[in-house]
PDB file of C-alpha atoms in Angstrom:
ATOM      1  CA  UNK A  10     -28.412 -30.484 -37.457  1.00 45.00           C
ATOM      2  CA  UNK A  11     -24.785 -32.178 -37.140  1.00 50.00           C
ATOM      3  CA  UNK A  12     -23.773 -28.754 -39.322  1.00 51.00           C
ATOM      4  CA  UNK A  13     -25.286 -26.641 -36.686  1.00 50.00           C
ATOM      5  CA  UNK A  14     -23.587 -28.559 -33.848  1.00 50.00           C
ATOM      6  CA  UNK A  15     -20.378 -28.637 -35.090  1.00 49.00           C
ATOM      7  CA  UNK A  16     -20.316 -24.836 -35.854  1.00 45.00           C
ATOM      8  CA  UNK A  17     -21.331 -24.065 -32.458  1.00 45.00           C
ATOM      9  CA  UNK A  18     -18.923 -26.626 -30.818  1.00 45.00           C
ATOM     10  CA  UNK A  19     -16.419 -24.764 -32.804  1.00 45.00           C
ATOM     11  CA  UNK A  20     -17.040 -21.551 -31.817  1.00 43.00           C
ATOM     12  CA  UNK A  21     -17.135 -22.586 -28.363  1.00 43.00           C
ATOM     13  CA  UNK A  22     -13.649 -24.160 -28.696  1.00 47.00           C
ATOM     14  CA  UNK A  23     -12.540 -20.671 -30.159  1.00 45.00           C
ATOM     15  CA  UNK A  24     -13.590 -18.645 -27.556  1.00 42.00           C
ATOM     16  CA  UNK A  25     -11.989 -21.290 -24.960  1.00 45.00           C
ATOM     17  CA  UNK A  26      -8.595 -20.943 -26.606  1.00 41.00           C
ATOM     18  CA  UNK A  27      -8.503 -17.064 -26.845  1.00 45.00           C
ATOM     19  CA  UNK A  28      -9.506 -16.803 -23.293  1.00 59.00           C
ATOM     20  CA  UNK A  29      -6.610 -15.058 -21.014  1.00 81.00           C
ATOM     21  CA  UNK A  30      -4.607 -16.634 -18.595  1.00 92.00           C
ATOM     22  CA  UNK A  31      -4.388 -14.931 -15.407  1.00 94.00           C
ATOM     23  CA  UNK A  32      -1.423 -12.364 -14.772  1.00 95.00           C
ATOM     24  CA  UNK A  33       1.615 -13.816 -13.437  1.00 92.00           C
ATOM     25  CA  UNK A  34       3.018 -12.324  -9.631  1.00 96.00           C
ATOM     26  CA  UNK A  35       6.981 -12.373  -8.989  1.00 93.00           C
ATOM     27  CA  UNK A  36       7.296 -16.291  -7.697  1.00 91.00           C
ATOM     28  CA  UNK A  37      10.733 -14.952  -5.692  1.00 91.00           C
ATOM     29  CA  UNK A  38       9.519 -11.544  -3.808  1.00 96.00           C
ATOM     30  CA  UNK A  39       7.812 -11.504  -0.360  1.00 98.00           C
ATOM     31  CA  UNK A  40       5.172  -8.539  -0.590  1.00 98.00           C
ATOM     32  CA  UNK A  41       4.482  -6.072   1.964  1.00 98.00           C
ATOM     33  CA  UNK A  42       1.422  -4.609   1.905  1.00 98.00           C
ATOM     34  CA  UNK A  43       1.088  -1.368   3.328  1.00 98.00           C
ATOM     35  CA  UNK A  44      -2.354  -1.863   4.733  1.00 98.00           C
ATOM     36  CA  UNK A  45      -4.165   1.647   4.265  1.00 98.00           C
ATOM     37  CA  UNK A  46      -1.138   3.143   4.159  1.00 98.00           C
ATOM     38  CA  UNK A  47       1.444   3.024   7.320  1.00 96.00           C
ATOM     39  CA  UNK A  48      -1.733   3.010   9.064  1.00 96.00           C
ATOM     40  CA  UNK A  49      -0.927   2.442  12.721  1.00 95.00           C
ATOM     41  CA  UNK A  50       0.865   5.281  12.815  1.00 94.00           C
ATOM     42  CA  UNK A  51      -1.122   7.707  10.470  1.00 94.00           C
ATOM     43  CA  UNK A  52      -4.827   8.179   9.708  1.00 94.00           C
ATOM     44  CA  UNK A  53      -5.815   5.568   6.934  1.00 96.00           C
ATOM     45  CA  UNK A  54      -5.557   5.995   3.353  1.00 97.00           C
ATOM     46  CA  UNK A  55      -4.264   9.466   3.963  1.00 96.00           C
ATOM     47  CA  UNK A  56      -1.091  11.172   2.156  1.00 96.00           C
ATOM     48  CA  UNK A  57       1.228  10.959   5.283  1.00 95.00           C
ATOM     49  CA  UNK A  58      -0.051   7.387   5.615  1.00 96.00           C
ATOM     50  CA  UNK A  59       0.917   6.158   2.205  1.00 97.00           C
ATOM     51  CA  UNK A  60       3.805   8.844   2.424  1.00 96.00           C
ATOM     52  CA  UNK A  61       5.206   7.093   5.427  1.00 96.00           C
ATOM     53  CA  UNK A  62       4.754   3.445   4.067  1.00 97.00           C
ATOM     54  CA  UNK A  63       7.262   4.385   1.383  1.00 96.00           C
ATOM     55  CA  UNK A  64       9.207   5.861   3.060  1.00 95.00           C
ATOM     56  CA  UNK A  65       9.657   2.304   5.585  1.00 96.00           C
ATOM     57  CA  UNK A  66      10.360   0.640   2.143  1.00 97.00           C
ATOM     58  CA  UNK A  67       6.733  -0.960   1.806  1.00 98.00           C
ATOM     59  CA  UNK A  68       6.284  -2.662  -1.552  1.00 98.00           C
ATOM     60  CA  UNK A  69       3.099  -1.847  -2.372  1.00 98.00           C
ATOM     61  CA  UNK A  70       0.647   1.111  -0.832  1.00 98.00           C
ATOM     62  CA  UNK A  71      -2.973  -0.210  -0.514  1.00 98.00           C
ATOM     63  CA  UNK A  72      -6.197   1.837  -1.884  1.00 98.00           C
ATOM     64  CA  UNK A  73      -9.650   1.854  -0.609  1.00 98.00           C
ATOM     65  CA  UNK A  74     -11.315   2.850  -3.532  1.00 98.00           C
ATOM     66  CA  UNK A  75     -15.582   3.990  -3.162  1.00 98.00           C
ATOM     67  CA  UNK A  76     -17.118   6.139  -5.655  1.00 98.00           C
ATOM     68  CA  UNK A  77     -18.664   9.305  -4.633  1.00 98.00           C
ATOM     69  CA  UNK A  78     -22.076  10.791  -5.432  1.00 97.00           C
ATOM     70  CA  UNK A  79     -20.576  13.276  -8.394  1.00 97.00           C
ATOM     71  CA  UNK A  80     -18.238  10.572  -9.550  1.00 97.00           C
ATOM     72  CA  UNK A  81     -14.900  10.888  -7.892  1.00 98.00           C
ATOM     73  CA  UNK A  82     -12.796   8.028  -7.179  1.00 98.00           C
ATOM     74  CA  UNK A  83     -11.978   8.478  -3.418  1.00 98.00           C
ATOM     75  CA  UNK A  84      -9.622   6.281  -0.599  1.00 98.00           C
ATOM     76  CA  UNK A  85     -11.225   5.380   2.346  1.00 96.00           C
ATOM     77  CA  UNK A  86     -12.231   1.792   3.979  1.00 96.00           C
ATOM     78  CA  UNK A  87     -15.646   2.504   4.765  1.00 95.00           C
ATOM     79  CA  UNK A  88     -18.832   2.490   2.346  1.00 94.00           C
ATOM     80  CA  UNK A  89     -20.241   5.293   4.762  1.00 94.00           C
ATOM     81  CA  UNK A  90     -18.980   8.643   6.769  1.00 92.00           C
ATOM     82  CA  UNK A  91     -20.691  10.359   9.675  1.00 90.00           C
ATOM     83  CA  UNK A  92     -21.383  14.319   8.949  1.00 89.00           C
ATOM     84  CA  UNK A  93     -23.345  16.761  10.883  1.00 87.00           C
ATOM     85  CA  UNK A  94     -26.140  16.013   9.032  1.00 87.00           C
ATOM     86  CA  UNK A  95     -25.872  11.933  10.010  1.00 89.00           C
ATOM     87  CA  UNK A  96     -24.561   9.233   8.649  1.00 93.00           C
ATOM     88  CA  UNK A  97     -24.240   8.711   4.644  1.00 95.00           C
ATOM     89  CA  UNK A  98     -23.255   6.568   2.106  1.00 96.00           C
ATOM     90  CA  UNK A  99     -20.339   7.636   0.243  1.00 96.00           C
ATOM     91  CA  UNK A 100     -22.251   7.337  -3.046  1.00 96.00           C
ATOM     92  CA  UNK A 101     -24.455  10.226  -1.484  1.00 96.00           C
ATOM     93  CA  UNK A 102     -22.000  12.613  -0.631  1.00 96.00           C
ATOM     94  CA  UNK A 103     -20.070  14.975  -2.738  1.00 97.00           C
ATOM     95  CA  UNK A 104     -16.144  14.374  -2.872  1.00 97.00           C
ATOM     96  CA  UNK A 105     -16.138  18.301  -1.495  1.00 96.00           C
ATOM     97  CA  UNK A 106     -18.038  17.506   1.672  1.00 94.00           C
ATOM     98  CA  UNK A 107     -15.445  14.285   2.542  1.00 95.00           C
ATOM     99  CA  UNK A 108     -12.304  16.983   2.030  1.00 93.00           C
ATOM    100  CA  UNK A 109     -14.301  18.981   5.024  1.00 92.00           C
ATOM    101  CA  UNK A 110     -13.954  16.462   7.495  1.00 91.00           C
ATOM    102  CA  UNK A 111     -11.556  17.301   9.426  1.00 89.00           C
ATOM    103  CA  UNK A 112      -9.041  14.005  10.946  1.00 88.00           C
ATOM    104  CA  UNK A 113      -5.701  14.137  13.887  1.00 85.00           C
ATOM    105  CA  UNK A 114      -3.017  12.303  14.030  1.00 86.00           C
ATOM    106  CA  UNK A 115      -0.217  11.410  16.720  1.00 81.00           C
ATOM    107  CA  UNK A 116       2.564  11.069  14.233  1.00 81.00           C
ATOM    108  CA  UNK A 117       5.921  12.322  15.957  1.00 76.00           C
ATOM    109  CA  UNK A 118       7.516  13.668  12.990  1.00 75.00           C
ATOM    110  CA  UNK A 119      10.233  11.055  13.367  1.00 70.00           C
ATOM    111  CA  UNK A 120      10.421   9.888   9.987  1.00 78.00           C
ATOM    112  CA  UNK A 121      10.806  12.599   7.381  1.00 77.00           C
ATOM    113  CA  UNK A 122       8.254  12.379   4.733  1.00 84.00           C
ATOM    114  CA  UNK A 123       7.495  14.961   1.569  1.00 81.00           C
ATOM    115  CA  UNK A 124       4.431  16.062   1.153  1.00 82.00           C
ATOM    116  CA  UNK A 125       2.184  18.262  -1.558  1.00 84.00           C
ATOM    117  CA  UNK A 126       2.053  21.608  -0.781  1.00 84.00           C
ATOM    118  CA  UNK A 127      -1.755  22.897  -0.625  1.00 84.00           C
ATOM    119  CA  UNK A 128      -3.324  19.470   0.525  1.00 86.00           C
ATOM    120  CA  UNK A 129      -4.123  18.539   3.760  1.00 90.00           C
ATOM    121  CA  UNK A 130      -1.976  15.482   4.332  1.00 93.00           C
ATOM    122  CA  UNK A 131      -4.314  14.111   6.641  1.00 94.00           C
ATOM    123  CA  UNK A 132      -7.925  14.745   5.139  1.00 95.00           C
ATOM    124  CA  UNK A 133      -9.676  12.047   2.263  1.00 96.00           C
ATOM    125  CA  UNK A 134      -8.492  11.982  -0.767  1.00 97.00           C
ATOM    126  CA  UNK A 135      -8.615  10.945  -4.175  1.00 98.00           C
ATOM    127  CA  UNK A 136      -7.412   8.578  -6.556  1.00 98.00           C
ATOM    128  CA  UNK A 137      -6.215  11.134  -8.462  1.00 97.00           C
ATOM    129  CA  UNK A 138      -4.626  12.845  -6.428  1.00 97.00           C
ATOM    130  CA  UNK A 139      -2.790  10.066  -4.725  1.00 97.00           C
ATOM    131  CA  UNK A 140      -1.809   9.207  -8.897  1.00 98.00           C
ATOM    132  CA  UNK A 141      -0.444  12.674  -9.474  1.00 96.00           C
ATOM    133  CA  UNK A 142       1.432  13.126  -6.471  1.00 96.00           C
ATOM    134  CA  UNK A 143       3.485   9.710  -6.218  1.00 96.00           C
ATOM    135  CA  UNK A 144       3.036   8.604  -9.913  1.00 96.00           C
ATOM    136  CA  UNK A 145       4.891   5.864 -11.343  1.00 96.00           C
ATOM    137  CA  UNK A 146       7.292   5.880  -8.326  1.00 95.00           C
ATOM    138  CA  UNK A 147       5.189   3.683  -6.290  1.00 97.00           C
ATOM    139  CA  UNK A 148       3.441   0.589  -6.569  1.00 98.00           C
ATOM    140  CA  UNK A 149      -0.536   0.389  -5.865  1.00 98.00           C
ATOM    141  CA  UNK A 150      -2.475  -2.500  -4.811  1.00 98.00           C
ATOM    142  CA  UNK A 151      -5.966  -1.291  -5.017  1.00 98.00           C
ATOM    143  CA  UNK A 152      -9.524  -2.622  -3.649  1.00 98.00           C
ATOM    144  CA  UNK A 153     -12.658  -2.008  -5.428  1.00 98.00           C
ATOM    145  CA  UNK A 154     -15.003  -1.436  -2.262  1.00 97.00           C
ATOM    146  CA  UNK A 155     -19.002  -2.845  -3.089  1.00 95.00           C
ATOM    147  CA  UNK A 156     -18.538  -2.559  -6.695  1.00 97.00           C
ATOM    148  CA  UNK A 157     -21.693  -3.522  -7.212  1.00 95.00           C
ATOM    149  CA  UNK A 158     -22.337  -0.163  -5.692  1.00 95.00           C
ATOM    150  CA  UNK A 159     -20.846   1.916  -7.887  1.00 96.00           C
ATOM    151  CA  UNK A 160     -22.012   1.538 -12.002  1.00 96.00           C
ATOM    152  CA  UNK A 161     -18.971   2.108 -13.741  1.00 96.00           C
ATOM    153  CA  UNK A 162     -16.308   2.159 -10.819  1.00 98.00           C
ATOM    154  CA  UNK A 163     -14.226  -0.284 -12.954  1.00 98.00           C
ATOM    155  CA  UNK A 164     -13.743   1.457 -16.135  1.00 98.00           C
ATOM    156  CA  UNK A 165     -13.332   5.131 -14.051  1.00 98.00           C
ATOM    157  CA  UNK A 166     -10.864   3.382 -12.381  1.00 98.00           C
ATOM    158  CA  UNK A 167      -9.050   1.600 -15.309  1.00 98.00           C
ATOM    159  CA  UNK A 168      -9.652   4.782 -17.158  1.00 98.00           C
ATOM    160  CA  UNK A 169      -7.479   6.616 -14.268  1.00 98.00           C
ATOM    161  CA  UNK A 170      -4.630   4.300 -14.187  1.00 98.00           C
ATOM    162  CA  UNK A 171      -4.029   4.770 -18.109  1.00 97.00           C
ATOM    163  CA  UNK A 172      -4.465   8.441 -17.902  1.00 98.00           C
ATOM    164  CA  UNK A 173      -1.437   8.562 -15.156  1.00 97.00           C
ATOM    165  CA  UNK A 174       1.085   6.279 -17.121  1.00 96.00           C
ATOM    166  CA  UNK A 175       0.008   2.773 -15.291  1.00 97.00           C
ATOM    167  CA  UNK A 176      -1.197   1.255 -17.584  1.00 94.00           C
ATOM    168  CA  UNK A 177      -0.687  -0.947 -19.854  1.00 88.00           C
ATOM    169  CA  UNK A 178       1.776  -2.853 -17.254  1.00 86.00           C
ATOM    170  CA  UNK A 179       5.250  -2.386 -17.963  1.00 83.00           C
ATOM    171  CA  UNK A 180       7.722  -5.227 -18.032  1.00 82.00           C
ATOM    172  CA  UNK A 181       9.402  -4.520 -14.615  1.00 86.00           C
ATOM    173  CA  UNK A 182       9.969  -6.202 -11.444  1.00 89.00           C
ATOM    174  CA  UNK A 183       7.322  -6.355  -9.635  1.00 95.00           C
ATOM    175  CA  UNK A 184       3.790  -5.356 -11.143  1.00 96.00           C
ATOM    176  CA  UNK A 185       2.803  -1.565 -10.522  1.00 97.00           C
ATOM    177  CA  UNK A 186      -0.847  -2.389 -10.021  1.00 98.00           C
ATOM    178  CA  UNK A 187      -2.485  -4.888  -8.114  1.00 98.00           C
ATOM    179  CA  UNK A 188      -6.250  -5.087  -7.699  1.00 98.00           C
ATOM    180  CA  UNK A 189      -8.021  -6.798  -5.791  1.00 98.00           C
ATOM    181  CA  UNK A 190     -12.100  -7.482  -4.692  1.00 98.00           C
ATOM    182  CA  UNK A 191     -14.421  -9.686  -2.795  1.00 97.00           C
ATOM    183  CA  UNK A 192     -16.745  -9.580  -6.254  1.00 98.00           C
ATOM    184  CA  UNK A 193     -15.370 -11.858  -8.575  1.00 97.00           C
ATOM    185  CA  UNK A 194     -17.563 -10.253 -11.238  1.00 97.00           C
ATOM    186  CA  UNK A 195     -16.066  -7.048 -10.852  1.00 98.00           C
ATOM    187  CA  UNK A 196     -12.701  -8.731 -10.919  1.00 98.00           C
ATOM    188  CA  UNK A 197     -13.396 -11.237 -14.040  1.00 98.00           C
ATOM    189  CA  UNK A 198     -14.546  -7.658 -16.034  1.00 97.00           C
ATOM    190  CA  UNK A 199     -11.524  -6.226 -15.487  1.00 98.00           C
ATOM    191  CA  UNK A 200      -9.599  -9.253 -16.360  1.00 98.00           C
ATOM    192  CA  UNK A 201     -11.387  -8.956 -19.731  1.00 97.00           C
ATOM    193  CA  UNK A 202     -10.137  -5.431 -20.629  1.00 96.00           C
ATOM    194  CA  UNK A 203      -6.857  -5.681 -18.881  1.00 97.00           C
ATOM    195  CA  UNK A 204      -5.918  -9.403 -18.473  1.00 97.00           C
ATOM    196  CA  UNK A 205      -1.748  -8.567 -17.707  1.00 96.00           C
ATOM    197  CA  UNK A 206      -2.992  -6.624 -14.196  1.00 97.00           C
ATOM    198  CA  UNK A 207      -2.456  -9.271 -11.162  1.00 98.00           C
ATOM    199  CA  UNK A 208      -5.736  -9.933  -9.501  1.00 98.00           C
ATOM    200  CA  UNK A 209      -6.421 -10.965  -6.040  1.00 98.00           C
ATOM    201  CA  UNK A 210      -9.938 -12.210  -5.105  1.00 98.00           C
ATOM    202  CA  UNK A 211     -10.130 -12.023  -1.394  1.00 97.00           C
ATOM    203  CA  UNK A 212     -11.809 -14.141   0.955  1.00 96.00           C
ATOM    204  CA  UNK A 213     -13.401 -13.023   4.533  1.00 89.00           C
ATOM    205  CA  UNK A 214     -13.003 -15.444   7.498  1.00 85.00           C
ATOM    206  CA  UNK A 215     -16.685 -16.125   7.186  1.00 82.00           C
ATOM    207  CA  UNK A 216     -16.242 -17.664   3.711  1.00 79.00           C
ATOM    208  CA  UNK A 217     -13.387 -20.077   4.502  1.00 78.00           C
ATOM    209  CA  UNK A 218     -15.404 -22.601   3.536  1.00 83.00           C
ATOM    210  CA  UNK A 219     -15.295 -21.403  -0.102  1.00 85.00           C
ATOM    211  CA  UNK A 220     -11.474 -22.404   0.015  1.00 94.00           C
ATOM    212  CA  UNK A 221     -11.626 -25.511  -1.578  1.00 95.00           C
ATOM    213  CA  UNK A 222      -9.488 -27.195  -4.334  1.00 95.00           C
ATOM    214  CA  UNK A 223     -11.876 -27.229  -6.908  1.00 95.00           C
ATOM    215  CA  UNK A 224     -13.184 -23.786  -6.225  1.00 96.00           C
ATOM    216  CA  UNK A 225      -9.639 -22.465  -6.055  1.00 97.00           C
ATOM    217  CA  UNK A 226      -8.595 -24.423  -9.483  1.00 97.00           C
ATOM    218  CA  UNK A 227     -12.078 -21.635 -10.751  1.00 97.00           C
ATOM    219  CA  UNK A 228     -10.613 -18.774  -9.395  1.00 97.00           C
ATOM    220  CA  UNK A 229      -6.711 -19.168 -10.652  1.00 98.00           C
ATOM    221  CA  UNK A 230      -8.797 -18.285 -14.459  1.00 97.00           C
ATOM    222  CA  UNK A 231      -8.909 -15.203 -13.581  1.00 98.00           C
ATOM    223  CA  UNK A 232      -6.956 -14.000 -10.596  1.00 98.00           C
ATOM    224  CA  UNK A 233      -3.108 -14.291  -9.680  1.00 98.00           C
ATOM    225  CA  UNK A 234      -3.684 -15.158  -5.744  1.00 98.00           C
ATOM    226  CA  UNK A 235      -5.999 -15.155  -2.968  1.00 98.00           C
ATOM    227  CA  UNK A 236      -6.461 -12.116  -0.115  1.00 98.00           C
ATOM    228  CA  UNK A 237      -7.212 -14.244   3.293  1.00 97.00           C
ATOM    229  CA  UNK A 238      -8.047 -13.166   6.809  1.00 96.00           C
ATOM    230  CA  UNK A 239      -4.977 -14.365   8.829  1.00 96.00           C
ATOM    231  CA  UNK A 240      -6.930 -16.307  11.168  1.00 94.00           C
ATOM    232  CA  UNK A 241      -7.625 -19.185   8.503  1.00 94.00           C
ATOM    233  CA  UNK A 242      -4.138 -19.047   7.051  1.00 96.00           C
ATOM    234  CA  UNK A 243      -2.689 -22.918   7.281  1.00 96.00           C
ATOM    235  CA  UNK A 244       0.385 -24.404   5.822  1.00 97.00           C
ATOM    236  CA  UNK A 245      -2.518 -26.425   4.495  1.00 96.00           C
ATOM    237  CA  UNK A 246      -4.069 -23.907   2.778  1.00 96.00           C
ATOM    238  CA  UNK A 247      -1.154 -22.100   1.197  1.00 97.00           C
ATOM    239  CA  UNK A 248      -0.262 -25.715  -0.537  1.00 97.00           C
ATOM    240  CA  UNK A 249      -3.535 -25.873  -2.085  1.00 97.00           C
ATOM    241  CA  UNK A 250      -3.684 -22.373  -3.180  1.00 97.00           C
ATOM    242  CA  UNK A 251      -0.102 -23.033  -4.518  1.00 98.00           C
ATOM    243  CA  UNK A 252      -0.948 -25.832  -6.302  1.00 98.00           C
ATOM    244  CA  UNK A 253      -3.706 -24.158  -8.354  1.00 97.00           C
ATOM    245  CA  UNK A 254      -0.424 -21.380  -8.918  1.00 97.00           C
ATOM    246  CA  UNK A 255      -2.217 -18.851  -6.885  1.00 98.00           C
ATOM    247  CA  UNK A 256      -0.428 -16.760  -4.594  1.00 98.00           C
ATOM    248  CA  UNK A 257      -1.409 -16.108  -0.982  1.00 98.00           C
ATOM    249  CA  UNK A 258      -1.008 -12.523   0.905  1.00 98.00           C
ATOM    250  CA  UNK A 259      -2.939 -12.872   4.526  1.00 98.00           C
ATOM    251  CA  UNK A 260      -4.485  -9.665   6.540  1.00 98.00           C
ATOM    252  CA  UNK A 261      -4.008  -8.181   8.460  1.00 98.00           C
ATOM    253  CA  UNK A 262      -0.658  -9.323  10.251  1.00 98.00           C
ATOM    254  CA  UNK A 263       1.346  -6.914  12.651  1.00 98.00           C
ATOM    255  CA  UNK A 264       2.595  -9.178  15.063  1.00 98.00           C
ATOM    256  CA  UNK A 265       6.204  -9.743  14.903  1.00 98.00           C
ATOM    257  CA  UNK A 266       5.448 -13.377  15.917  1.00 98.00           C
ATOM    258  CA  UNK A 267       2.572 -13.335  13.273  1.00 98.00           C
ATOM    259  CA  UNK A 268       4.879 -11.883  10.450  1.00 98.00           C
ATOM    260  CA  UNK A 269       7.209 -14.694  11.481  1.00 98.00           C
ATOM    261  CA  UNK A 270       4.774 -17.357  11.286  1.00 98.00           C
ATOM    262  CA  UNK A 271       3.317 -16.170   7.464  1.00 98.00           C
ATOM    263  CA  UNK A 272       6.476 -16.540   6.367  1.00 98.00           C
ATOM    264  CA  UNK A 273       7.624 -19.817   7.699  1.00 98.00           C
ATOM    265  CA  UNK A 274       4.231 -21.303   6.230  1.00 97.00           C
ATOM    266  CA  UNK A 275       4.997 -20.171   2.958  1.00 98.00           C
ATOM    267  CA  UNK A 276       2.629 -17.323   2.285  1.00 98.00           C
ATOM    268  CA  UNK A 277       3.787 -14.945  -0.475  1.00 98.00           C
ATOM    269  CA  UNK A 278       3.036 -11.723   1.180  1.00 98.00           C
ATOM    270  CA  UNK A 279       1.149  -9.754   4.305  1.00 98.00           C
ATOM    271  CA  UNK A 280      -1.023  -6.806   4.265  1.00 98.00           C
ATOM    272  CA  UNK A 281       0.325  -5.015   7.478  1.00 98.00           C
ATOM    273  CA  UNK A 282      -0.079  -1.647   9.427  1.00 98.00           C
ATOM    274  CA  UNK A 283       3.492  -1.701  10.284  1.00 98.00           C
ATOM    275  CA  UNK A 284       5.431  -2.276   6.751  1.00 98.00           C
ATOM    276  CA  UNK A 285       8.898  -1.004   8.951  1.00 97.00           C
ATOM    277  CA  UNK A 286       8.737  -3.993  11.442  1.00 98.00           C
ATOM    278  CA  UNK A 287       7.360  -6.174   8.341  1.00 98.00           C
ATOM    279  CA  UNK A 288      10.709  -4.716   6.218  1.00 98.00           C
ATOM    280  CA  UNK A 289      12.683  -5.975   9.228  1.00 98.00           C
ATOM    281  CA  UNK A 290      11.244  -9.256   9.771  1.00 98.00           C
ATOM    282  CA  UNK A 291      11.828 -10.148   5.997  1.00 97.00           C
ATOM    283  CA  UNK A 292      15.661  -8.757   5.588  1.00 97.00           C
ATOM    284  CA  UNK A 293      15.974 -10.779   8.653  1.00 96.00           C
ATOM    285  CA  UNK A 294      14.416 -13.789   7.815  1.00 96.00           C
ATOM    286  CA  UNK A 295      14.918 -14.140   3.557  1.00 94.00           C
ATOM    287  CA  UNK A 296      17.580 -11.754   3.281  1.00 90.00           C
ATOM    288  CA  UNK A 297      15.584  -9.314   0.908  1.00 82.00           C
TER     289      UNK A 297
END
């Protein structure tokens, strides 16, 4: 019996040491987080959104990503869209029947921005196609919408990023991919396949409760930093999530006063619709 115990105490002690650390984040770099895209002045999670955040010097372009009924990987906020027909779920609807709907914009034109030729540069799109048209030249910090939704939307995903040259993460300055989720299962299965990619597990205002010492200690396993509604974001806070080395990046902050305040509390990043007044509130503020 002492046999038996020992063997299993060792194999526990085995798997404890070859567990992963969570992925490391730049501890020097102030993020900005193109929120959808530049999406206050563009339809979200479009191509001349995300076109327009780069081109305002946004560090990162954020995906949406849902799963659609025949298994495309698609951009978009919502888990639903409303069609002639009524409203459905996107795992109902064919990734042919999103590219139909038809979205404006009141972009100016002031800022030049490239696009593909052939593709609406308003209309949904895909993963992929967001991957083959700005490719390694961008970074992507990506969402996995109701994963619990979707069987399988982390390894298409995964699978997608390795097909396009993303992964595995190369040693650069600042990580290519981020992702990020309110499941921490969904999150703690990726870490297992691809334990260098930064993880964020986000937090809603109603679950600021959850944002505890001991309950941030459980999440810095697995994830790099927390994703936090800006209306529960205290100095406080971003000390304890610090102390458990987990990095904090608020939503969604636009404000020039609000950018201003992040960053004298010590948070280590924004999500923001306006990445050009974020770009000039950092160079003003840290120089970068």
């Amino acid at each position: 019996m002492k046999k038996g115990f020992l063997l299993s105490l060792l194999i526990l002690l085995s798997a404890c040491s070859t567990a992963s650390m969570a992925a490391s984040l730049p501890a020097d770099k102030f993020l900005i987080i193109a929120h959808r895209g530049a999406s206050a002045y563009a339809p979200e999670h479009s191509l001349l959104s995300y076109g327009l955040a780069v081109q305002m010097k946004a560090d990162y372009i954020e995906l949406d990503v849902h799963m659609t009924k025949d298994g495309e990987l698609v951009s978009m906020h919502d888990p639903f869209v409303h069609l002639p027909d009524g409203r459905k779920q996107i795992a109902e609807v064919d990734f042919q029947e999103l590219k139909e709907i038809r979205r404006e914009s009141d972009y100016d034109g002031k800022l030049s921005v490239s696009l593909p030729e052939g593709i609406d540069p308003l209309r949904i799109v895909s993963t992929e196609e967001i991957f083959s048209y700005f490719q390694d030249d961008v970074n992507y910090y990506i969402e996995l919408k109701t994963p619990a939704s979707y069987a399988g939307i982390e390894d298409a995903l995964l699978g997608q990023l390795r097909a396009f040259g993303l992964l595995p993460l190369e040693d650069t300055e600042l990580p290519k991919v981020i992702l990020q989720s309110f499941d921490a299962r969904s999150l703690k299965k990726i870490h297992v396949q691809e334990p260098d990619i930064p993880l964020i597990q986000l937090y809603s205002a109603k679950n600021e409760t959850m944002l505890t010492k001991k309950r941030l200690e459980k999440v810095a396993e697995y994830a790099s930093g927390i994703g936090v509604d800006k209306s529960v974001v205290t100095e406080e806070l971003v000390e304890l999530a610090h102390d458990a080395d987990l990095h904090v990046h608020p939503f969604t902050v636009n404000e020039e006063k609000e950018i201003r305040r992040m960053i004298e509390i010590g948070v280590d990043g924004i999500f923001t619709d306006v990445p050009d007044v974020a770009v000039e509130v950092v160079e003003e503020m840290l120089g970068e």
